């Protein structure tokens, strides 16, 4: 709808600019336009209806009013320009001479002011607000005056070229001062590419139309850049030169040059999502039309000339050395320029592309760390107004430009280093740097040739930068990035892997360093892939062990097990890792972590160490009476079984710990039952076998366990009866049955259980139905 509305506005502008329009007709149109303009729902020109974002792209000449506060300017509707155009006329004698004659010159004209009517060659110039002047060209074409439109278009292009030269001279005069300051407030508030009236598209299409081979099939249209894809088969020729063209120039060279001037124009980023999207869209459309033209030597000269101009024109050019911080970035245009210039002038191609890499709006306020978070724009430009709604698209274009340069620079060490420096300086998003690292890796390892080691190193450098940027921020791709970095380092060789392990603390978390980096480096597949000899394997293993111990010290909870695994083949390192676990066990490790490491120790053939860790784990545990499905129960049973297998002393030491930590009657009774089935130490160390005598329940340590189990059943029973409902009665009776089995294991268990039941019947006599069930089962 918005695009249609803007088309409608441009169309009305074309209608009211009809050079032979009668006054009454214009008055009638003006009345109708003002009526539409006053309707509440009349669309705004910048597409922000109902939004408070002001519009910068006004149709006023850039003079006294150009720098007024944007918030005070009234919003412009899609009809505002057409209403303003009703005041324009065609009676100016200079304008009449331009459009009516190919011979209108003044070789004696020597006025060299900014608004001269003729240039130094005596050729006519037309000074008017550029989009308005181009709207005249569009109107002439649309109303059947193609020759007049062409003459005016040539005068405008010559004016733009003269303005470009003047701006270059102005910058040269103030260059030293500007470069010292390093910032500038000079800016074009109104961009020609992305403008509602599409001035550059109009000039380009007027000139291209004049050099079309297949003239009969051409149908004029006002917005040439919107008609993409319709002219792919067309051919363009350098037709004989017009009177006001330099030697060797043609309509085609002029069309290409004005497109390059427009694309390279320094302009400020407009307000509002719609206006910003239109800037991107029109730029891409214009470049698409340029790509249809096959470059010959003549056109390459134009590209060279304009590239040099753009590089040397300072704040007046989008590629100038010092430009306004809010300038529209040149990444998309520079990528096209780079591709066109590269086969003919590589130095100029790289210079242009490298200059365009900057993204000034982020440079002065780039936050520390990563900028690829979901709320990227809000975090990068917290107080900026207006906001850059297309920032993510702009950053992706910046990334594309960098990738294009990396691809082209393959095999050229110096160029690759320069491009790498530019990426590191100018790209602020970790996700884009990671993409470039991946791109460089793919280009470096293409199957048809040996790996390009310099490009691989560039890939690794970018990967390392991503690691540093995302180390202290949450990033959902972090694991993928770490794994990729190890792959990249592996492709480069042993020294790269050794380097990332030695510097792990600046790149990885301790968990990443042990569980991903060192583990992958020490895997058989890595050793086989690199064809490592024994010395190289030992060097990597040593670095991996050092890393593992450092990580275990820093984060024992998450790294201890990995550290032990990595140090298995080195006795001293393994002992050190085990000691780190013991030191951390009392303060910073949970029972689940300790049980996991204890089971690993047993699996590795260290039952006494496993036992030590298991006892430490039990001290951290607290199982209440009703936690009979707790995930740690299996670990407790395993720990008791391990203690039992080691011998009476070990079991005697662990039972007090279990009694203190476990209050759940069913778990305690399970442990008790298992301990009475076999003799402790029957499968002991070194194949040792003891007398085979079962332990007595009347003596320590089992007496203590039995008493604790009976006490747990009594406490649990009272707890359950406090809030029991009739639907749980049968379950409760089964629970008492299990309790009786445990009571009866004691020497005087029968008497104890009878007293227990009698107490229940007395205390809970109000629960008549339940007590009746108790009497039925237990008497």
Coordinates of N, CA, C and O in Angstrom, one line a residue, residues 331 335 357 392-406 423 427 429 431-437 439:
X331 N 28.6 -0.3 1.8 CA 29.0 -1.6 1.6 C 28.5 -2.3 0.3 O 29.3 -2.9 -0.4
X335 N 30.9 -3.2 -2.8 CA 31.1 -4.6 -3.3 C 31.0 -4.7 -4.8 O 31.8 -5.4 -5.5
X357 N 34.4 -0.3 4.3 CA 34.2 -1.3 5.3 C 33.7 -0.7 6.6 O 33.0 -1.3 7.4
X392 N 20.7 -4.6 10.9 CA 21.1 -6.0 10.7 C 21.4 -6.3 9.2 O 22.3 -7.0 8.9
X393 N 20.6 -5.7 8.3 CA 20.8 -5.8 6.9 C 22.1 -5.1 6.5 O 22.9 -5.7 5.7
X394 N 22.4 -4.0 7.1 CA 23.6 -3.2 6.8 C 24.8 -4.1 7.2 O 25.8 -4.2 6.5
X395 N 24.7 -4.6 8.4 CA 25.9 -5.4 8.9 C 26.1 -6.7 8.0 O 27.2 -7.1 7.8
X396 N 25.0 -7.3 7.5 CA 25.2 -8.4 6.7 C 25.8 -8.0 5.3 O 26.6 -8.8 4.8
X397 N 25.5 -6.8 4.8 CA 26.2 -6.3 3.6 C 27.6 -6.0 3.9 O 28.5 -6.3 3.0
X398 N 27.9 -5.5 5.0 CA 29.3 -5.3 5.4 C 30.1 -6.6 5.4 O 31.2 -6.7 4.9
X399 N 29.5 -7.6 6.0 CA 30.0 -9.0 6.0 C 30.3 -9.5 4.6 O 31.3 -10.1 4.3
X400 N 29.3 -9.3 3.7 CA 29.4 -9.8 2.3 C 30.6 -9.1 1.6 O 31.3 -9.7 0.8
X401 N 30.7 -7.8 1.8 CA 31.9 -7.1 1.2 C 33.2 -7.7 1.7 O 34.1 -7.9 0.9
X402 N 33.3 -7.9 3.0 CA 34.5 -8.5 3.5 C 34.8 -9.9 3.0 O 35.9 -10.2 2.6
X403 N 33.7 -10.7 2.8 CA 33.8 -12.0 2.3 C 34.3 -12.0 0.8 O 35.1 -12.8 0.4
X404 N 33.8 -11.0 0.1 CA 34.2 -10.9 -1.3 C 35.7 -10.5 -1.4 O 36.4 -11.1 -2.3
X405 N 36.1 -9.7 -0.5 CA 37.6 -9.3 -0.5 C 38.4 -10.5 -0.1 O 39.5 -10.8 -0.7
X406 N 38.0 -11.3 0.9 CA 38.7 -12.5 1.3 C 38.9 -13.5 0.2 O 40.0 -14.0 -0.1
X423 N 38.6 -6.2 8.9 CA 37.5 -6.9 9.5 C 37.5 -6.7 11.0 O 36.5 -6.5 11.7
X427 N 34.1 -4.7 12.0 CA 32.9 -5.5 12.2 C 32.8 -5.8 13.7 O 33.7 -6.2 14.4
X429 N 30.0 -7.4 15.1 CA 29.1 -8.5 15.4 C 29.8 -9.9 15.4 O 30.4 -10.2 14.4
X431 N 28.6 -12.9 15.3 CA 28.0 -13.8 14.3 C 28.5 -13.6 12.9 O 28.8 -14.5 12.1
X432 N 28.8 -12.3 12.5 CA 29.3 -12.0 11.2 C 30.8 -12.3 11.1 O 31.2 -12.8 10.1
X433 N 31.5 -12.1 12.2 CA 32.9 -12.4 12.1 C 33.1 -14.0 12.1 O 33.9 -14.5 11.3
X434 N 32.2 -14.7 12.8 CA 32.2 -16.1 12.7 C 31.9 -16.6 11.3 O 32.5 -17.5 10.8
X435 N 30.9 -16.0 10.6 CA 30.6 -16.3 9.2 C 31.8 -16.1 8.3 O 32.1 -17.0 7.5
X436 N 32.5 -15.0 8.5 CA 33.7 -14.7 7.7 C 34.8 -15.7 8.0 O 35.5 -16.2 7.1
X437 N 35.0 -16.1 9.2 CA 36.0 -17.2 9.6 C 35.6 -18.4 8.9 O 36.5 -19.1 8.3
X439 N 33.8 -18.7 6.1 CA 34.0 -18.5 4.6 C 35.5 -18.6 4.3 O 35.8 -19.3 3.3

